PDB file of C-alpha atoms in Angstrom:
ATOM      1  CA  MET A   1      95.444 107.541  80.189  1.00 72.00           C
ATOM      2  CA  TYR A   2      97.105 110.289  82.260  1.00 79.00           C
ATOM      3  CA  LYS A   3      98.037 112.513  79.282  1.00 78.00           C
ATOM      4  CA  PHE A   4      97.445 115.973  80.597  1.00 79.00           C
ATOM      5  CA  ARG A   5      99.401 118.968  81.858  1.00 84.00           C
ATOM      6  CA  PRO A   6      98.340 120.296  85.219  1.00 93.00           C
ATOM      7  CA  LYS A   7      98.379 124.030  85.863  1.00 95.00           C
ATOM      8  CA  THR A   8     101.698 123.707  87.837  1.00 97.00           C
ATOM      9  CA  LEU A   9     105.180 124.970  87.551  1.00 97.00           C
ATOM     10  CA  PHE A  10     106.769 121.680  87.850  1.00 97.00           C
ATOM     11  CA  LEU A  11     104.862 119.062  89.741  1.00 98.00           C
ATOM     12  CA  GLY A  12     103.376 116.567  87.335  1.00 97.00           C
ATOM     13  CA  GLN A  13     104.844 118.073  84.172  1.00 96.00           C
ATOM     14  CA  LYS A  14     106.342 114.626  83.640  1.00 96.00           C
ATOM     15  CA  ILE A  15     104.053 111.676  84.362  1.00 96.00           C
ATOM     16  CA  ASN A  16     105.209 108.021  84.113  1.00 96.00           C
ATOM     17  CA  TYR A  17     102.018 105.830  83.841  1.00 96.00           C
ATOM     18  CA  LEU A  18     102.236 102.104  84.491  1.00 95.00           C
ATOM     19  CA  PRO A  19      99.236  99.902  84.152  1.00 94.00           C
ATOM     20  CA  SER A  20     100.617  97.637  86.985  1.00 96.00           C
ATOM     21  CA  CYS A  21     103.700  97.623  89.286  1.00 96.00           C
ATOM     22  CA  GLN A  22     104.685  96.305  92.591  1.00 94.00           C
ATOM     23  CA  SER A  23     105.220  99.781  94.191  1.00 95.00           C
ATOM     24  CA  THR A  24     105.286 103.218  92.634  1.00 97.00           C
ATOM     25  CA  ASN A  25     107.751 104.233  95.317  1.00 97.00           C
ATOM     26  CA  ASP A  26     110.209 101.520  94.133  1.00 97.00           C
ATOM     27  CA  VAL A  27     109.781 102.544  90.493  1.00 97.00           C
ATOM     28  CA  ALA A  28     110.453 106.246  91.441  1.00 98.00           C
ATOM     29  CA  SER A  29     113.521 105.217  93.507  1.00 97.00           C
ATOM     30  CA  SER A  30     114.792 103.301  90.486  1.00 97.00           C
ATOM     31  CA  LEU A  31     114.371 106.394  88.322  1.00 97.00           C
ATOM     32  CA  ILE A  32     116.475 108.388  90.808  1.00 97.00           C
ATOM     33  CA  THR A  33     119.161 105.745  90.867  1.00 95.00           C
ATOM     34  CA  GLY A  34     119.216 105.754  87.094  1.00 95.00           C
ATOM     35  CA  GLY A  35     120.126 109.515  87.244  1.00 92.00           C
ATOM     36  CA  ASN A  36     117.682 110.586  84.534  1.00 83.00           C
ATOM     37  CA  VAL A  37     114.749 112.048  86.372  1.00 95.00           C
ATOM     38  CA  LEU A  38     113.124 115.504  86.706  1.00 97.00           C
ATOM     39  CA  ASP A  39     112.084 117.225  89.905  1.00 98.00           C
ATOM     40  CA  GLY A  40     108.300 116.923  90.182  1.00 98.00           C
ATOM     41  CA  THR A  41     107.973 113.650  88.124  1.00 98.00           C
ATOM     42  CA  VAL A  42     104.924 111.583  88.988  1.00 98.00           C
ATOM     43  CA  VAL A  43     104.896 107.763  88.820  1.00 98.00           C
ATOM     44  CA  ILE A  44     101.270 106.474  88.830  1.00 97.00           C
ATOM     45  CA  THR A  45      99.622 103.051  88.452  1.00 96.00           C
ATOM     46  CA  GLU A  46      96.170 101.524  88.301  1.00 94.00           C
ATOM     47  CA  HIS A  47      97.300  98.355  90.087  1.00 93.00           C
ATOM     48  CA  GLN A  48      99.841  98.413  92.805  1.00 92.00           C
ATOM     49  CA  THR A  49     100.571  94.808  93.672  1.00 88.00           C
ATOM     50  CA  ALA A  50     102.815  95.402  96.800  1.00 83.00           C
ATOM     51  CA  GLY A  51     102.116  98.931  97.988  1.00 73.00           C
ATOM     52  CA  ARG A  52     103.578  99.751 101.339  1.00 66.00           C
ATOM     53  CA  GLY A  53     102.150 101.706 104.239  1.00 60.00           C
ATOM     54  CA  GLN A  54     103.542 102.876 107.600  1.00 49.00           C
ATOM     55  CA  ARG A  55     104.791 100.286 110.028  1.00 48.00           C
ATOM     56  CA  GLY A  56     105.404  97.864 107.091  1.00 51.00           C
ATOM     57  CA  ASN A  57     101.705  97.406 106.411  1.00 56.00           C
ATOM     58  CA  GLN A  58     100.426  96.633 102.971  1.00 57.00           C
ATOM     59  CA  TRP A  59      98.150  99.197 101.344  1.00 57.00           C
ATOM     60  CA  GLU A  60      94.752  97.676 100.258  1.00 65.00           C
ATOM     61  CA  ALA A  61      93.655  99.005  96.930  1.00 71.00           C
ATOM     62  CA  GLN A  62      91.469  97.409  94.362  1.00 84.00           C
ATOM     63  CA  PRO A  63      92.815  97.739  90.809  1.00 89.00           C
ATOM     64  CA  GLY A  64      91.555 100.747  88.835  1.00 93.00           C
ATOM     65  CA  GLN A  65      89.519 102.104  91.731  1.00 96.00           C
ATOM     66  CA  ASN A  66      91.913 104.427  93.595  1.00 97.00           C
ATOM     67  CA  LEU A  67      94.664 106.898  93.148  1.00 97.00           C
ATOM     68  CA  THR A  68      98.093 105.337  93.845  1.00 97.00           C
ATOM     69  CA  PHE A  69     101.091 107.321  92.781  1.00 98.00           C
ATOM     70  CA  SER A  70     104.461 108.685  93.841  1.00 98.00           C
ATOM     71  CA  LEU A  71     106.047 112.160  93.544  1.00 98.00           C
ATOM     72  CA  ILE A  72     109.773 112.662  92.974  1.00 98.00           C
ATOM     73  CA  LEU A  73     110.881 115.821  94.768  1.00 98.00           C
ATOM     74  CA  GLN A  74     114.318 117.406  95.374  1.00 98.00           C
ATOM     75  CA  PRO A  75     113.801 119.331  98.655  1.00 98.00           C
ATOM     76  CA  SER A  76     117.445 120.377  99.087  1.00 97.00           C
ATOM     77  CA  PHE A  77     116.279 123.461 101.020  1.00 98.00           C
ATOM     78  CA  LEU A  78     115.470 121.206 103.993  1.00 98.00           C
ATOM     79  CA  GLN A  79     117.989 120.029 106.560  1.00 97.00           C
ATOM     80  CA  ALA A  80     118.077 116.409 107.620  1.00 96.00           C
ATOM     81  CA  ASN A  81     116.411 117.266 110.968  1.00 95.00           C
ATOM     82  CA  GLU A  82     113.583 119.055 109.161  1.00 97.00           C
ATOM     83  CA  GLN A  83     112.148 116.237 107.260  1.00 96.00           C
ATOM     84  CA  PHE A  84     108.877 116.508 108.912  1.00 97.00           C
ATOM     85  CA  TRP A  85     108.106 119.728 107.258  1.00 98.00           C
ATOM     86  CA  LEU A  86     107.778 117.911 104.066  1.00 98.00           C
ATOM     87  CA  ASN A  87     105.093 115.667 105.722  1.00 98.00           C
ATOM     88  CA  ILE A  88     103.279 118.779 106.786  1.00 98.00           C
ATOM     89  CA  ALA A  89     103.343 120.318 103.364  1.00 98.00           C
ATOM     90  CA  ILE A  90     102.217 117.172 101.575  1.00 98.00           C
ATOM     91  CA  SER A  91      99.497 116.209 103.991  1.00 98.00           C
ATOM     92  CA  LEU A  92      98.137 119.773 103.817  1.00 98.00           C
ATOM     93  CA  GLY A  93      98.114 119.678 100.101  1.00 98.00           C
ATOM     94  CA  ILE A  94      95.989 116.516 100.109  1.00 98.00           C
ATOM     95  CA  SER A  95      93.778 117.842 102.920  1.00 98.00           C
ATOM     96  CA  ASP A  96      93.078 121.105 101.011  1.00 98.00           C
ATOM     97  CA  TRP A  97      91.968 119.035  97.981  1.00 98.00           C
ATOM     98  CA  LEU A  98      89.848 116.491  99.851  1.00 98.00           C
ATOM     99  CA  THR A  99      88.169 119.195 101.945  1.00 98.00           C
ATOM    100  CA  THR A 100      86.521 120.503  98.717  1.00 97.00           C
ATOM    101  CA  TYR A 101      84.580 117.213  98.675  1.00 97.00           C
ATOM    102  CA  VAL A 102      84.035 116.304 102.402  1.00 97.00           C
ATOM    103  CA  GLY A 103      84.346 119.628 104.190  1.00 97.00           C
ATOM    104  CA  ASP A 104      85.709 119.944 107.695  1.00 97.00           C
ATOM    105  CA  ARG A 105      85.249 116.247 108.359  1.00 98.00           C
ATOM    106  CA  LEU A 106      88.750 115.814 106.891  1.00 98.00           C
ATOM    107  CA  LYS A 107      91.494 115.323 109.349  1.00 98.00           C
ATOM    108  CA  ILE A 108      95.241 114.677 109.218  1.00 98.00           C
ATOM    109  CA  LYS A 109      96.168 111.895 111.567  1.00 98.00           C
ATOM    110  CA  TRP A 110      99.760 112.092 112.713  1.00 98.00           C
ATOM    111  CA  PRO A 111     102.104 111.225 111.156  1.00 96.00           C
ATOM    112  CA  ASN A 112     100.924 110.217 107.628  1.00 94.00           C
ATOM    113  CA  ASP A 113      97.305 109.419 107.229  1.00 98.00           C
ATOM    114  CA  LEU A 114      94.218 111.279 106.029  1.00 98.00           C
ATOM    115  CA  TYR A 115      90.940 110.581 107.837  1.00 98.00           C
ATOM    116  CA  VAL A 116      87.308 111.430 107.386  1.00 98.00           C
ATOM    117  CA  GLN A 117      86.179 111.635 111.018  1.00 95.00           C
ATOM    118  CA  GLU A 118      87.242 108.230 112.358  1.00 96.00           C
ATOM    119  CA  ARG A 119      87.811 106.452 109.016  1.00 97.00           C
ATOM    120  CA  LYS A 120      91.036 106.318 107.002  1.00 97.00           C
ATOM    121  CA  ILE A 121      90.692 107.686 103.411  1.00 98.00           C
ATOM    122  CA  GLY A 122      94.349 107.917 102.466  1.00 98.00           C
ATOM    123  CA  GLY A 123      97.965 107.540 103.443  1.00 97.00           C
ATOM    124  CA  ILE A 124     101.354 108.943 102.689  1.00 98.00           C
ATOM    125  CA  LEU A 125     104.792 107.184 102.764  1.00 97.00           C
ATOM    126  CA  ILE A 126     107.837 109.477 102.283  1.00 98.00           C
ATOM    127  CA  GLU A 127     111.225 107.995 101.704  1.00 97.00           C
ATOM    128  CA  ASN A 128     114.098 110.415 101.799  1.00 97.00           C
ATOM    129  CA  THR A 129     117.741 110.273 100.585  1.00 96.00           C
ATOM    130  CA  LEU A 130     120.184 112.531 102.488  1.00 95.00           C
ATOM    131  CA  TYR A 131     123.082 114.370 100.846  1.00 94.00           C
ATOM    132  CA  GLY A 132     125.206 115.245 103.886  1.00 93.00           C
ATOM    133  CA  TYR A 133     123.083 117.382 106.173  1.00 94.00           C
ATOM    134  CA  THR A 134     120.288 118.144 103.694  1.00 97.00           C
ATOM    135  CA  LEU A 135     117.652 116.238 101.874  1.00 97.00           C
ATOM    136  CA  GLY A 136     118.600 115.001  98.385  1.00 97.00           C
ATOM    137  CA  TRP A 137     115.685 113.260  96.710  1.00 98.00           C
ATOM    138  CA  SER A 138     112.427 112.459  98.332  1.00 98.00           C
ATOM    139  CA  VAL A 139     109.978 109.881  97.069  1.00 98.00           C
ATOM    140  CA  VAL A 140     106.400 110.701  98.252  1.00 98.00           C
ATOM    141  CA  GLY A 141     104.071 107.754  97.942  1.00 98.00           C
ATOM    142  CA  ILE A 142     100.380 108.664  98.079  1.00 98.00           C
ATOM    143  CA  GLY A 143      97.425 106.315  98.250  1.00 97.00           C
ATOM    144  CA  LEU A 144      93.866 107.679  98.154  1.00 98.00           C
ATOM    145  CA  ASN A 145      90.643 105.641  98.322  1.00 97.00           C
ATOM    146  CA  ILE A 146      88.378 107.005  95.632  1.00 97.00           C
ATOM    147  CA  ASN A 147      85.960 104.571  94.081  1.00 96.00           C
ATOM    148  CA  GLN A 148      86.458 101.449  96.205  1.00 95.00           C
ATOM    149  CA  THR A 149      83.520 101.010  98.465  1.00 93.00           C
ATOM    150  CA  ARG A 150      84.316  97.789 100.436  1.00 93.00           C
ATOM    151  CA  PHE A 151      87.361  97.205 102.622  1.00 94.00           C
ATOM    152  CA  ARG A 152      88.558  94.390 104.818  1.00 91.00           C
ATOM    153  CA  VAL A 153      88.912  96.783 107.803  1.00 90.00           C
ATOM    154  CA  PRO A 154      85.942  98.726 109.130  1.00 90.00           C
ATOM    155  CA  THR A 155      87.982 101.855 109.753  1.00 93.00           C
ATOM    156  CA  ALA A 156      88.602 102.531 106.012  1.00 96.00           C
ATOM    157  CA  THR A 157      86.490 104.657 103.762  1.00 97.00           C
ATOM    158  CA  SER A 158      86.682 106.292 100.324  1.00 97.00           C
ATOM    159  CA  LEU A 159      85.690 109.438  98.598  1.00 97.00           C
ATOM    160  CA  SER A 160      82.725 107.671  96.910  1.00 96.00           C
ATOM    161  CA  ASN A 161      81.553 106.428 100.309  1.00 96.00           C
ATOM    162  CA  GLU A 162      81.782 109.959 101.803  1.00 97.00           C
ATOM    163  CA  THR A 163      80.042 111.898  99.016  1.00 95.00           C
ATOM    164  CA  PRO A 164      76.511 111.730  97.722  1.00 87.00           C
ATOM    165  CA  ASN A 165      77.473 110.268  94.305  1.00 78.00           C
ATOM    166  CA  ASP A 166      75.537 107.996  92.069  1.00 76.00           C
ATOM    167  CA  HIS A 167      78.497 107.394  89.726  1.00 81.00           C
ATOM    168  CA  ASP A 168      82.179 106.690  89.971  1.00 91.00           C
ATOM    169  CA  PHE A 169      84.827 109.449  89.957  1.00 96.00           C
ATOM    170  CA  VAL A 170      87.051 109.558  86.766  1.00 95.00           C
ATOM    171  CA  LEU A 171      90.542 109.131  88.205  1.00 95.00           C
ATOM    172  CA  PRO A 172      92.482 110.940  85.448  1.00 95.00           C
ATOM    173  CA  ASP A 173      90.186 113.960  85.944  1.00 95.00           C
ATOM    174  CA  LEU A 174      90.959 114.227  89.642  1.00 96.00           C
ATOM    175  CA  LEU A 175      94.755 114.091  89.509  1.00 97.00           C
ATOM    176  CA  PRO A 176      95.403 117.678  88.033  1.00 97.00           C
ATOM    177  CA  GLY A 177      93.642 119.523  90.842  1.00 97.00           C
ATOM    178  CA  LEU A 178      95.272 117.322  93.347  1.00 98.00           C
ATOM    179  CA  LEU A 179      98.854 118.093  91.966  1.00 98.00           C
ATOM    180  CA  GLU A 180      98.078 121.699  91.888  1.00 98.00           C
ATOM    181  CA  SER A 181      97.031 121.701  95.494  1.00 98.00           C
ATOM    182  CA  LEU A 182     100.140 119.733  96.477  1.00 98.00           C
ATOM    183  CA  GLU A 183     102.406 122.110  94.605  1.00 98.00           C
ATOM    184  CA  ARG A 184     100.895 125.177  96.319  1.00 98.00           C
ATOM    185  CA  ARG A 185     101.690 123.820  99.697  1.00 98.00           C
ATOM    186  CA  TYR A 186     105.166 122.562  98.676  1.00 98.00           C
ATOM    187  CA  LEU A 187     106.010 126.094  97.172  1.00 98.00           C
ATOM    188  CA  ALA A 188     104.777 127.587 100.386  1.00 98.00           C
ATOM    189  CA  LEU A 189     107.242 125.405 102.362  1.00 98.00           C
ATOM    190  CA  ARG A 190     110.057 126.240  99.887  1.00 98.00           C
ATOM    191  CA  SER A 191     109.406 129.965 100.293  1.00 98.00           C
ATOM    192  CA  GLY A 192     109.707 129.696 104.098  1.00 98.00           C
ATOM    193  CA  GLN A 193     106.043 130.079 105.177  1.00 98.00           C
ATOM    194  CA  ARG A 194     106.428 127.667 108.046  1.00 98.00           C
ATOM    195  CA  ASP A 195     104.221 129.548 110.560  1.00 98.00           C
ATOM    196  CA  VAL A 196     101.275 129.450 108.200  1.00 98.00           C
ATOM    197  CA  LEU A 197     101.843 125.807 107.525  1.00 98.00           C
ATOM    198  CA  LYS A 198     102.143 124.799 111.108  1.00 98.00           C
ATOM    199  CA  THR A 199      99.040 126.773 112.049  1.00 98.00           C
ATOM    200  CA  ASN A 200      97.054 125.218 109.232  1.00 98.00           C
ATOM    201  CA  TYR A 201      98.323 121.749 110.191  1.00 98.00           C
ATOM    202  CA  LEU A 202      97.263 121.978 113.716  1.00 98.00           C
ATOM    203  CA  GLN A 203      93.789 123.250 112.637  1.00 98.00           C
ATOM    204  CA  VAL A 204      93.072 119.989 110.928  1.00 98.00           C
ATOM    205  CA  LEU A 205      95.126 117.580 113.109  1.00 98.00           C
ATOM    206  CA  PHE A 206      93.237 114.483 114.110  1.00 98.00           C
ATOM    207  CA  ARG A 207      92.083 114.516 117.816  1.00 98.00           C
ATOM    208  CA  TYR A 208      94.047 117.798 118.450  1.00 98.00           C
ATOM    209  CA  GLN A 209      93.342 119.144 121.941  1.00 98.00           C
ATOM    210  CA  GLU A 210      90.845 116.237 122.552  1.00 98.00           C
ATOM    211  CA  GLU A 211      91.324 113.779 125.378  1.00 98.00           C
ATOM    212  CA  SER A 212      92.000 110.395 123.668  1.00 97.00           C
ATOM    213  CA  ALA A 213      93.314 106.967 124.415  1.00 98.00           C
ATOM    214  CA  PHE A 214      96.763 105.778 123.285  1.00 98.00           C
ATOM    215  CA  ILE A 215      99.111 102.919 123.670  1.00 98.00           C
ATOM    216  CA  ALA A 216     102.810 103.210 124.292  1.00 98.00           C
ATOM    217  CA  ASP A 217     105.232 100.492 125.564  1.00 96.00           C
ATOM    218  CA  GLY A 218     102.360  98.102 125.741  1.00 97.00           C
ATOM    219  CA  ALA A 219     100.511 100.333 128.214  1.00 98.00           C
ATOM    220  CA  ARG A 220      97.248 102.150 127.554  1.00 98.00           C
ATOM    221  CA  PHE A 221      96.845 105.757 128.781  1.00 98.00           C
ATOM    222  CA  ARG A 222      94.843 108.834 128.164  1.00 98.00           C
ATOM    223  CA  GLY A 223      96.211 112.119 127.080  1.00 98.00           C
ATOM    224  CA  VAL A 224      95.632 115.262 124.999  1.00 98.00           C
ATOM    225  CA  ILE A 225      97.615 116.028 121.808  1.00 98.00           C
ATOM    226  CA  VAL A 226      99.017 119.567 122.289  1.00 98.00           C
ATOM    227  CA  GLY A 227     101.220 119.794 119.220  1.00 98.00           C
ATOM    228  CA  VAL A 228     103.914 118.468 117.016  1.00 98.00           C
ATOM    229  CA  GLU A 229     107.535 119.282 117.569  1.00 97.00           C
ATOM    230  CA  GLU A 230     109.940 120.632 114.955  1.00 92.00           C
ATOM    231  CA  THR A 231     111.441 117.152 114.482  1.00 94.00           C
ATOM    232  CA  GLY A 232     107.958 115.619 114.013  1.00 97.00           C
ATOM    233  CA  ARG A 233     107.570 114.100 117.500  1.00 98.00           C
ATOM    234  CA  LEU A 234     103.931 114.092 118.699  1.00 98.00           C
ATOM    235  CA  ALA A 235     103.463 116.063 121.995  1.00 98.00           C
ATOM    236  CA  ILE A 236     100.835 114.497 124.279  1.00 98.00           C
ATOM    237  CA  GLN A 237      99.888 116.030 127.685  1.00 98.00           C
ATOM    238  CA  VAL A 238      99.407 113.150 130.137  1.00 98.00           C
ATOM    239  CA  GLY A 239      98.166 114.638 133.378  1.00 97.00           C
ATOM    240  CA  ASP A 240     100.808 117.048 134.592  1.00 97.00           C
ATOM    241  CA  ARG A 241     103.442 115.462 132.313  1.00 98.00           C
ATOM    242  CA  LEU A 242     104.273 116.383 128.752  1.00 98.00           C
ATOM    243  CA  ARG A 243     105.358 113.338 126.790  1.00 98.00           C
ATOM    244  CA  SER A 244     106.706 113.220 123.232  1.00 98.00           C
ATOM    245  CA  PHE A 245     106.732 110.305 120.918  1.00 98.00           C
ATOM    246  CA  ALA A 246     108.546 109.499 117.596  1.00 97.00           C
ATOM    247  CA  PHE A 247     107.030 107.460 114.710  1.00 94.00           C
ATOM    248  CA  LYS A 248     105.977 103.935 115.895  1.00 94.00           C
ATOM    249  CA  GLU A 249     106.354 104.793 119.533  1.00 98.00           C
ATOM    250  CA  VAL A 250     102.711 105.451 120.136  1.00 98.00           C
ATOM    251  CA  GLU A 251      99.380 104.196 118.775  1.00 97.00           C
ATOM    252  CA  PHE A 252      95.956 105.644 118.678  1.00 97.00           C
ATOM    253  CA  VAL A 253      93.117 103.614 120.219  1.00 97.00           C
ATOM    254  CA  PHE A 254      89.871 103.691 118.252  1.00 93.00           C
TER     255      PHE A 254
END
């Protein structure tokens, strides 16, 4: 089904297709453990029975309707404390691709989600293995809502819902362009183009420089996102105080 060669140097040159599996991230991790895997390998499935999201949530995806896959990368050029740069590159790669369909309504919600205005269209789950002080292997799980039109939560959406289509997207036809977009941003990171990546990231960051409501330590407050620190912490200006939050320490209020 996914028998193609994207126009990439390495990303997606090897594709492992599974009709069904619990989690593509788990399959990818097993391939790494087995020791016989190539940098850039893709594991993709039509039906992920136990897909994981951030905060331990389960990823809702109807079988055969969405893109659910994992990338196997070897970003040994990144130090352990630079892991968030991989998030930036991956989320920008997806953002670039989705923007061709939905325009500037596409936003990256810190730390790992893709939104069309106020609705979630995709998510990323990156699991890293450290070799000393550098990254060894990274498994990048990506879930994108494509043809699914109904969701249990009102804040979810899909490419089909957000575009004026009268037919379903053909999933195998979408993947090559997405992989090419992801590789462009990953190679930019590998070649040291961090200033450009950071600038582009802030340009599409969800609620950047907008006053918004948040919850931290059980308390609700209002603040303005002013940036993302090198370590990935979200910087929020709260009155005359600048606060920073790690993953799971702060929630957005919708």
